[in-house]
């Protein structure tokens, strides 16, 4: 596992007072979120609690109204999305967003081609090799010449993951509901991939999910959001006994 | 580079293959060919922007006007050589295109179309109103490039221009920039979070497509010999849209096939006058509903069906799928 240099206080990711409002609605409310390099963290919370908004803030698609985001100590909250990606952050979307008219392989190649523009070219043979290996890992290699819009929902999720892992270097992978509505065998493939990339390359994961059973097998600790706020953090046992969490999920 | 060299070779071959046409055609037909080639350049440029990058600009024809007026005014008032005028027109168009792209960075589909249309109309009005400089609707006499209005020398010029446009567009589309463009068109947010500087590349394509139009427009001005704001009207934009969609939006040969097809058809049906536009509109609706790949898509499908019947042809076409 590679350690994350540069972060003075040892966090890979650290947000402080992160806030996003939509009109009068505070979707993310003063969020303090910290991830250690090499962690696999779950992010849970009821519908509308601000999980997707958090991922959109972290990846730069939304601009925070207040607060800061630090990646390895460096402020990234004013950077455009492509420069956040250049610093090693990848993501998937809850509803897959692919390049529908491009082939599976072409989709996977986009981050590597974009890196050339960011001044980080790599030999074409290397990136093609990595793309093929990732597609194989995610059981998509046979489909590499298929047009992406013809993939099933589960396959689209797999391709989003392969494409995200093509970001290089990759430090942090944000996954928004990767298990929602996918076949159990695809779920297994995704879990395998997360564990392997975490072990082999030290990639840190933040996984938004409603699937407690799956998260329990992947994540030693989870963060719980409710109405835009972080209401609890810890192991499953800890949060399961947390009164506020129980109330957030079952209450009202 | 070898691929580029090979392509230059193909273009030279294509040049030779089409260079004899003026000898076989009447002067009138040669003129129609020149105009077709002019539209080929415009259509290729607009396909880069609207087809490949998904920026449905309605100001493309305006940049032909920018090229034409910039060059003619420089030649007339500053005594610049025509080629200097053309280059200046291309640079001015690149700058304005970049500015228009910047204005439209955060606009989606319909808003971008409306904003570019408003921009196009403003520029047309400006040219009309500033008649002390542009002579407005009276028309500005631009000197002939080859000191003659006869079409043959211009045919050789525009054939070269069209092939240069094909070559340049092919290089862009096949480069990494082509991947950025297609990624932006398919999903701009996904492109951005996968590391593509979407703002930079959208502006780039706006500027490049403006240059295509300005160079074509500049030379066209010194061929026709009289500039007026009329070709800056929306009709002209509509024709470019029709050409690209009928030929095949976002296919590489689409704008080439469409421009020649529509221009020739338009001349053949000249007697119909404005009714032609209705016919073209119907053609566009038909194609958009049934054959989104346009004429290029239709002929591709026919070719594949034919190939399926003839095993030898199928075998010849197959290896294209093995590329990695
Ligand atoms: N672009 C937007 N404009 C307006 N309101 C928004 C926007 N995005 C999210 N919201 C609102 O912000 C709140 C948080 O939404 P968010 O999508 O972050 O929740 P979530 O935790 O991801 O929910 P889910 O589990 O359903 O995916 C919701 O009330 C939502 O309606
Ligand atoms: Mg969500």
XYZ file of C-alpha atoms and ligand atoms in Angstrom:
608
model
C 0.000 0.000 0.000
C 1.224 3.466 -0.828
C 1.012 6.083 1.854
C -0.243 9.556 1.126
C 2.539 12.071 1.405
C 1.919 15.742 1.784
C -0.953 15.719 4.207
C 0.411 17.387 7.303
C -2.241 15.945 9.575
C -2.287 12.551 7.881
C -5.710 12.803 6.248
C -6.151 12.000 2.599
C -9.407 13.910 2.509
C -10.649 16.443 4.993
C -13.690 18.670 4.756
C -14.541 21.415 7.230
C -17.899 23.117 7.511
C -18.800 21.958 4.002
C -22.140 23.467 3.075
C -24.365 23.465 0.009
C -27.758 25.080 -0.264
C -30.430 24.808 -2.927
C -32.664 27.803 -2.436
C -33.816 27.505 1.144
C -32.853 23.843 1.437
C -29.530 23.078 3.108
C -28.570 19.852 1.348
C -25.156 19.587 3.018
C -24.839 21.345 6.330
C -21.408 22.014 7.823
C -20.089 18.573 7.005
C -16.811 17.505 8.648
C -15.629 14.402 6.811
C -12.174 12.885 7.124
C -10.709 9.893 5.326
C -7.386 8.259 6.004
C -5.326 7.088 3.030
C -6.085 3.452 2.252
C -9.471 3.433 3.953
C -12.678 1.951 2.576
C -15.412 4.068 4.078
C -19.151 3.737 3.774
C -21.439 6.761 3.567
C -25.019 6.066 4.505
C -28.134 8.033 5.307
C -31.821 8.145 4.445
C -33.025 9.373 1.053
C -32.364 13.042 0.554
C -29.836 13.260 3.371
C -27.203 14.858 1.121
C -24.948 11.963 0.115
C -24.991 12.608 -3.624
C -24.610 16.331 -3.039
C -21.510 15.571 -0.952
C -20.023 13.509 -3.783
C -20.829 16.303 -6.240
C -19.041 18.791 -3.993
C -16.007 16.558 -3.565
C -15.690 15.955 -7.312
C -16.092 19.645 -8.124
C -19.404 19.469 -10.000
C -20.954 21.691 -7.333
C -19.255 24.649 -5.744
C -19.559 24.801 -1.956
C -21.407 27.751 -0.417
C -19.171 27.538 2.628
C -16.443 25.384 4.111
C -13.360 23.818 2.643
C -12.180 20.567 1.108
C -8.575 19.455 1.424
C -6.982 16.618 -0.474
C -3.617 15.608 0.987
C -3.537 18.978 2.685
C -4.252 21.004 -0.446
C -7.420 23.055 -0.871
C -9.415 21.717 -3.816
C -12.806 23.330 -3.225
C -12.282 26.075 -5.780
C -10.879 23.823 -8.494
C -12.819 22.816 -11.605
C -13.657 19.093 -11.845
C -10.889 18.162 -14.271
C -8.202 19.559 -11.984
C -9.604 17.637 -9.027
C -9.429 14.518 -11.180
C -5.850 15.423 -12.044
C -5.103 15.269 -8.310
C -6.258 11.666 -8.159
C -9.992 11.746 -7.466
C -12.364 9.590 -9.535
C -16.054 8.950 -9.185
C -19.089 7.063 -10.436
C -22.651 8.345 -10.704
C -25.757 6.910 -9.090
C -27.412 6.802 -12.509
C -24.565 5.736 -14.818
C -23.195 8.509 -16.997
C -21.251 6.977 -19.842
C -20.094 8.218 -23.226
C -22.933 6.397 -24.910
C -21.766 6.641 -28.512
C -18.235 5.532 -27.745
C -17.179 1.928 -27.331
C -16.498 0.361 -23.948
C -12.755 0.567 -24.544
C -12.953 4.178 -25.749
C -14.863 5.065 -22.579
C -12.104 3.592 -20.467
C -9.450 5.453 -22.455
C -10.876 8.930 -21.838
C -9.157 9.566 -18.459
C -5.819 8.460 -19.888
C -6.208 10.716 -22.934
C -7.292 13.599 -20.720
C -4.129 13.115 -18.665
C -2.057 13.942 -21.756
C -3.700 17.362 -21.829
C -2.871 17.776 -18.150
C 0.802 17.271 -18.979
C 1.025 13.667 -17.852
C 1.374 11.544 -20.949
C 1.951 7.818 -20.579
C 2.990 5.374 -23.281
C -0.022 4.298 -25.289
C 0.843 0.641 -24.871
C 0.783 1.056 -21.075
C -2.599 2.723 -20.927
C -4.101 0.265 -23.375
C -2.709 -2.539 -21.270
C -4.170 -1.101 -18.086
C -7.518 -0.507 -19.762
C -7.634 -4.119 -20.940
C -6.710 -5.434 -17.504
C -9.325 -3.312 -15.777
C -11.975 -4.299 -18.290
C -11.051 -7.935 -17.690
C -11.254 -7.423 -13.932
C -14.731 -5.957 -14.377
C -15.783 -8.736 -16.816
C -16.181 -6.320 -19.719
C -13.237 -7.253 -21.902
C -15.353 -9.286 -24.299
C -17.574 -6.263 -24.789
C -14.783 -3.786 -25.370
C -15.848 -2.979 -28.930
C -19.536 -2.653 -28.076
C -21.080 0.785 -28.029
C -21.576 1.844 -24.405
C -25.232 2.786 -24.744
C -26.018 -0.855 -25.491
C -24.806 -2.049 -22.077
C -27.216 -3.179 -19.356
C -27.552 -1.135 -16.168
C -25.210 -3.408 -14.247
C -22.627 -3.412 -17.023
C -22.828 0.365 -17.191
C -21.976 0.522 -13.508
C -19.031 -1.826 -14.095
C -17.796 0.374 -16.933
C -18.081 3.494 -14.792
C -15.819 1.776 -12.282
C -13.285 0.628 -14.870
C -13.238 4.103 -16.387
C -12.729 5.732 -12.988
C -9.828 3.418 -12.210
C -8.141 4.666 -15.375
C -7.557 7.967 -13.612
C -3.866 7.956 -12.812
C -2.566 8.347 -10.206
C -5.729 7.450 -8.337
C -5.931 8.198 -4.641
C -9.615 8.514 -3.915
C -12.548 6.804 -5.584
C -16.015 8.163 -4.817
C -18.801 5.701 -5.594
C -22.414 6.795 -5.538
C -24.697 3.789 -5.027
C -22.625 1.278 -6.999
C -24.771 -1.655 -5.861
C -28.202 -0.176 -6.506
C -30.242 -2.410 -8.757
C -27.411 -4.596 -10.013
C -27.401 -8.377 -10.292
C -25.820 -10.237 -7.338
C -22.977 -11.560 -9.509
C -22.169 -7.998 -10.624
C -22.309 -6.918 -6.987
C -19.650 -9.525 -6.236
C -17.488 -8.294 -9.092
C -17.705 -4.737 -7.768
C -16.820 -5.834 -4.231
C -13.882 -7.870 -5.485
C -12.636 -4.899 -7.480
C -12.884 -2.512 -4.558
C -11.003 -4.864 -2.258
C -8.343 -5.654 -4.817
C -7.676 -2.039 -5.828
C -7.571 -1.069 -2.177
C -5.113 -3.845 -1.348
C -2.938 -3.719 -4.458
C -2.854 0.012 -5.188
C -3.866 1.582 -1.892
C -6.868 3.329 -3.417
C -9.096 4.972 -0.807
C -12.839 4.473 -1.304
C -15.870 6.430 -0.190
C -18.893 4.288 -0.951
C -22.406 5.687 -0.792
C -24.876 2.852 -0.387
C -28.112 1.697 1.146
C -26.948 -1.924 1.156
C -25.960 -2.491 4.751
C -25.032 -6.138 4.302
C -22.667 -5.311 1.457
C -21.126 -2.320 3.190
C -20.591 -4.375 6.306
C -18.332 -6.729 4.353
C -16.408 -3.882 2.717
C -16.138 -1.050 5.166
C -14.636 -1.223 8.659
C -16.285 2.099 9.358
C -19.148 4.180 8.040
C -20.270 7.779 8.246
C -23.938 8.539 8.659
C -25.635 11.608 7.210
C -29.029 12.948 8.081
C -30.527 16.148 6.721
C -27.159 17.273 5.437
C -25.326 16.703 8.689
C -22.886 14.078 9.823
C -24.690 12.467 12.735
C -22.475 9.493 13.481
C -19.316 7.733 12.481
C -17.733 4.431 13.445
C -17.963 0.692 13.031
C -21.283 -0.924 12.223
C -21.698 -2.077 15.798
C -21.111 1.423 17.077
C -23.520 3.166 14.772
C -26.169 0.481 15.029
C -26.536 1.302 18.702
C -26.435 5.027 18.112
C -29.764 6.458 19.190
C -29.749 9.313 16.685
C -29.024 6.956 13.801
C -31.783 4.598 14.780
C -34.109 7.531 14.994
C -32.985 8.929 11.624
C -33.636 5.636 9.911
C -36.734 4.507 11.722
C -38.081 7.633 13.293
C -40.840 10.056 12.380
C 3.187 11.067 -38.655
C 3.131 8.285 -41.249
C -0.649 8.260 -41.016
C -0.674 11.977 -41.746
C 1.660 11.493 -44.699
C -0.589 8.725 -46.011
C -3.565 11.025 -45.711
C -1.842 13.828 -47.565
C -1.196 11.263 -50.276
C -4.877 10.352 -50.414
C -5.804 14.016 -50.652
C -3.407 14.562 -53.545
C -4.890 11.537 -55.274
C -8.386 12.874 -54.688
C -7.268 16.219 -56.067
C -6.006 14.568 -59.230
C -9.166 12.497 -59.499
C -11.423 15.567 -59.457
C -9.164 18.108 -61.163
C -10.375 17.299 -64.681
C -14.000 18.185 -63.982
C -13.910 21.782 -65.328
C -12.924 20.458 -68.730
C -15.944 18.201 -68.820
C -18.362 20.715 -67.339
C -19.801 23.960 -68.599
C -18.870 27.190 -66.864
C -22.222 27.179 -65.103
C -21.716 23.657 -63.827
C -18.217 24.529 -62.704
C -19.705 27.395 -60.738
C -22.114 24.990 -59.036
C -19.150 22.785 -58.158
C -17.233 25.707 -56.681
C -20.243 26.592 -54.550
C -20.616 22.957 -53.478
C -16.995 22.866 -52.361
C -17.481 26.115 -50.479
C -20.352 24.508 -48.587
C -18.287 21.374 -47.999
C -15.834 23.453 -45.964
C -18.616 25.179 -44.026
C -20.436 21.920 -43.357
C -17.309 20.098 -42.167
C -16.614 22.925 -39.726
C -20.144 22.932 -38.365
C -20.128 19.130 -38.007
C -17.052 19.418 -35.771
C -18.936 21.804 -33.528
C -22.496 20.479 -33.624
C -21.957 16.860 -34.616
C -18.846 15.832 -32.749
C -18.956 18.239 -29.808
C -22.712 18.677 -29.478
C -22.637 22.487 -29.562
C -25.580 23.259 -31.814
C -24.442 26.727 -32.848
C -26.592 28.721 -35.249
C -23.902 31.294 -35.958
C -21.668 29.271 -38.249
C -22.654 31.127 -41.428
C -21.836 34.387 -39.659
C -18.175 33.458 -39.563
C -18.136 33.111 -43.333
C -19.324 36.727 -43.366
C -16.672 37.697 -40.829
C -13.994 36.194 -43.063
C -15.371 37.785 -46.213
C -15.855 41.302 -44.798
C -12.583 41.350 -42.854
C -10.628 40.435 -45.942
C -12.480 42.694 -48.357
C -12.308 45.704 -46.032
C -8.582 45.208 -45.423
C -7.932 44.872 -49.115
C -10.081 47.884 -50.041
C -9.185 50.302 -47.260
C -5.687 49.239 -46.260
C -4.476 47.959 -49.581
C -3.563 44.590 -48.091
C -2.868 41.657 -50.414
C -5.844 39.319 -50.620
C -4.057 36.435 -48.911
C -3.200 38.694 -45.985
C -6.863 39.646 -45.851
C -7.891 35.987 -45.727
C -5.456 35.198 -42.928
C -6.628 38.250 -40.989
C -10.223 37.133 -41.487
C -9.358 33.707 -40.104
C -7.694 35.243 -37.051
C -10.566 37.636 -36.380
C -13.031 34.746 -36.726
C -10.952 32.607 -34.364
C -11.022 35.364 -31.757
C -14.756 35.991 -32.136
C -15.444 32.254 -32.192
C -13.458 31.847 -29.001
C -15.435 34.696 -27.443
C -18.757 33.232 -28.547
C -17.663 29.855 -27.164
C -16.832 31.505 -23.862
C -20.250 33.149 -23.757
C -21.888 29.768 -24.319
C -19.749 27.700 -21.921
C -22.503 27.053 -19.412
C -25.373 26.914 -21.876
C -27.150 23.757 -22.858
C -28.784 22.848 -26.164
C -31.680 25.233 -26.726
C -30.126 28.173 -24.898
C -26.924 27.824 -26.838
C -28.868 27.711 -30.096
C -30.797 30.842 -29.137
C -27.730 32.749 -27.953
C -25.721 31.952 -31.087
C -28.700 32.859 -33.261
C -29.035 36.213 -31.487
C -25.331 36.786 -31.950
C -25.592 35.995 -35.665
C -28.491 38.407 -36.136
C -26.657 41.165 -34.247
C -23.631 40.858 -36.453
C -25.759 40.878 -39.583
C -27.519 44.023 -38.405
C -24.190 45.618 -37.629
C -22.971 44.957 -41.158
C -26.237 46.312 -42.574
C -26.292 49.439 -40.407
C -22.637 50.397 -40.747
C -23.147 51.081 -44.427
C -20.558 53.885 -44.552
C -17.968 51.163 -44.089
C -19.647 48.013 -45.403
C -21.970 49.663 -47.964
C -24.723 47.550 -46.353
C -27.309 46.126 -48.729
C -25.821 48.031 -51.660
C -22.981 45.542 -51.560
C -19.256 45.845 -51.166
C -17.177 45.173 -54.258
C -14.401 42.762 -53.329
C -11.568 42.421 -55.839
C -11.328 39.072 -57.618
C -8.585 36.782 -56.393
C -7.666 35.607 -59.888
C -8.664 38.909 -61.534
C -11.512 37.113 -63.280
C -15.020 36.049 -62.297
C -14.782 32.872 -64.376
C -15.102 29.824 -62.125
C -12.388 27.477 -63.365
C -9.367 28.768 -61.402
C -11.571 29.051 -58.312
C -12.567 25.437 -58.757
C -8.929 24.391 -58.373
C -8.628 26.611 -55.309
C -11.794 25.379 -53.615
C -11.004 21.752 -54.394
C -7.749 22.260 -52.520
C -9.516 24.059 -49.667
C -12.137 21.345 -49.322
C -9.461 18.635 -49.227
C -7.445 20.639 -46.709
C -10.588 20.918 -44.574
C -11.149 17.167 -44.845
C -7.548 16.509 -43.832
C -7.594 18.949 -40.915
C -10.932 17.687 -39.614
C -9.790 14.071 -39.910
C -6.635 14.830 -37.953
C -8.642 16.522 -35.201
C -11.323 13.857 -35.002
C -8.804 11.017 -34.785
C -6.605 12.751 -32.234
C -7.113 12.770 -28.485
C -8.964 16.062 -28.985
C -11.504 14.119 -31.029
C -12.060 11.881 -28.008
C -12.527 14.914 -25.759
C -15.063 16.317 -28.217
C -17.083 13.120 -28.395
C -16.940 12.694 -24.617
C -18.220 16.268 -24.167
C -21.042 15.654 -26.587
C -22.143 12.422 -24.929
C -21.940 13.646 -21.336
C -20.276 16.875 -20.397
C -20.307 16.234 -16.643
C -18.841 12.788 -17.015
C -16.166 14.194 -19.331
C -15.242 16.824 -16.754
C -14.902 14.389 -13.863
C -12.851 12.067 -16.054
C -10.322 14.870 -16.446
C -11.373 16.604 -19.665
C -11.035 20.389 -19.559
C -14.448 20.862 -21.122
C -14.327 24.675 -21.175
C -11.004 24.756 -22.955
C -11.998 22.261 -25.620
C -15.431 23.683 -26.301
C -13.837 27.085 -26.903
C -11.201 25.442 -29.064
C -13.797 23.819 -31.317
C -15.766 27.060 -31.539
C -12.599 28.841 -32.688
C -11.531 26.118 -35.128
C -14.947 25.825 -36.751
C -15.043 29.617 -37.084
C -11.709 29.493 -38.926
C -13.063 26.882 -41.350
C -16.005 29.155 -42.143
C -13.943 32.340 -42.333
C -11.382 30.937 -44.761
C -14.137 29.577 -47.005
C -16.076 32.831 -46.728
C -13.003 34.947 -47.372
C -12.129 33.197 -50.615
C -15.779 33.039 -51.635
C -15.959 36.826 -51.298
C -13.036 37.288 -53.659
C -14.714 34.902 -56.095
C -18.230 36.329 -56.095
C -16.850 39.858 -56.044
C -19.776 41.428 -54.214
C -20.453 41.116 -50.478
C -23.819 41.799 -48.928
C -25.386 40.936 -45.579
C -27.831 38.571 -47.300
C -25.735 35.397 -46.814
C -25.590 36.320 -43.132
C -29.331 35.681 -42.890
C -30.655 32.634 -41.087
C -31.498 30.920 -44.400
C -27.834 30.316 -44.963
C -27.449 28.656 -41.567
C -30.503 26.540 -42.246
C -28.897 25.310 -45.463
C -25.765 24.250 -43.582
C -27.850 22.402 -40.996
C -29.804 20.694 -43.776
C -26.608 19.662 -45.539
C -25.042 18.123 -42.453
C -28.177 16.350 -41.269
C -29.098 15.013 -44.712
C -25.513 13.868 -45.252
C -25.195 12.418 -41.760
C -24.646 14.363 -38.553
C -21.519 13.235 -36.701
C -20.406 10.963 -39.497
C -17.192 12.014 -41.128
C -18.292 11.945 -44.798
C -21.774 13.303 -43.932
C -21.109 17.010 -44.439
C -19.191 16.358 -47.656
C -21.920 14.220 -49.185
C -24.669 16.472 -47.836
C -23.137 19.720 -49.064
C -22.658 18.491 -52.614
C -26.021 16.722 -52.689
C -28.040 19.683 -51.400
C -26.206 22.311 -53.450
C -26.619 20.337 -56.665
C -30.258 19.547 -55.855
C -30.841 23.179 -54.995
C -29.495 24.263 -58.383
C -31.464 21.598 -60.212
C -34.659 22.825 -58.559
C -33.832 26.499 -58.932
C -37.179 27.109 -60.636
C -38.961 26.122 -57.411
C -37.542 29.140 -55.582
C -38.351 29.309 -51.879
C -40.349 26.092 -52.056
C -37.019 24.249 -52.064
C -36.580 25.145 -48.399
C -39.839 23.351 -47.619
C -38.635 20.311 -49.502
C -35.345 20.364 -47.593
C -37.156 20.742 -44.293
C -39.279 17.697 -45.116
C -36.123 15.810 -46.066
C -34.569 16.696 -42.722
C -37.647 15.521 -40.808
C -37.680 12.280 -42.762
C -33.990 11.658 -42.098
C -34.118 12.689 -38.446
C -37.022 10.309 -37.826
C -35.991 7.333 -39.872
C -32.303 7.503 -40.724
C -30.296 9.518 -38.163
C -27.122 8.525 -40.003
C -28.266 10.449 -43.071
C -27.273 9.490 -46.597
C -23.986 8.132 -45.269
C -25.796 5.934 -42.753
C -28.235 4.695 -45.389
C -25.526 3.790 -47.884
C -23.540 2.092 -45.109
C -26.546 -0.034 -44.192
C -27.175 -0.878 -47.865
C -23.519 -1.767 -48.263
C -23.602 -4.106 -45.283
C -26.779 -5.767 -46.522
C -25.197 -6.266 -49.923
C -21.990 -7.549 -48.322
C -23.949 -10.083 -46.297
C -25.226 -11.535 -49.591
C -21.760 -11.674 -51.123
C -19.397 -13.621 -48.836
C -16.237 -12.307 -50.487
C -17.238 -8.713 -49.842
C -18.138 -9.526 -46.244
C -14.692 -11.024 -45.753
C -13.085 -7.920 -47.192
C -15.023 -5.681 -44.829
C -14.469 -7.829 -41.719
C -10.868 -6.969 -40.743
C -11.892 -3.416 -39.858
C -13.363 -4.856 -36.659
C -10.062 -6.296 -35.487
C -8.450 -2.969 -34.779
C -7.461 -2.299 -31.166
N -29.481 20.156 -8.096
C -30.352 20.247 -7.064
N -31.239 21.260 -7.019
C -32.117 21.363 -5.997
N -32.175 20.517 -4.975
C -31.321 19.479 -4.964
C -30.365 19.286 -6.005
N -29.645 18.175 -5.730
C -30.135 17.700 -4.582
N -31.134 18.473 -4.111
C -31.866 18.266 -2.863
O -30.914 18.155 -1.832
C -31.266 17.147 -0.912
C -30.168 16.120 -0.811
O -30.148 15.394 -2.017
P -29.080 14.281 -2.352
O -29.319 13.860 -3.749
O -27.747 14.749 -2.001
O -29.542 13.137 -1.343
P -29.027 11.620 -1.240
O -28.604 11.424 0.146
O -28.065 11.312 -2.301
O -30.382 10.845 -1.479
P -30.651 9.416 -2.205
O -30.383 8.373 -1.166
O -32.103 9.469 -2.556
O -29.762 9.318 -3.380
C -32.579 16.569 -1.385
O -33.629 17.189 -0.666
C -32.639 16.958 -2.836
O -33.953 17.130 -3.267
Mg -28.058 10.056 -3.959
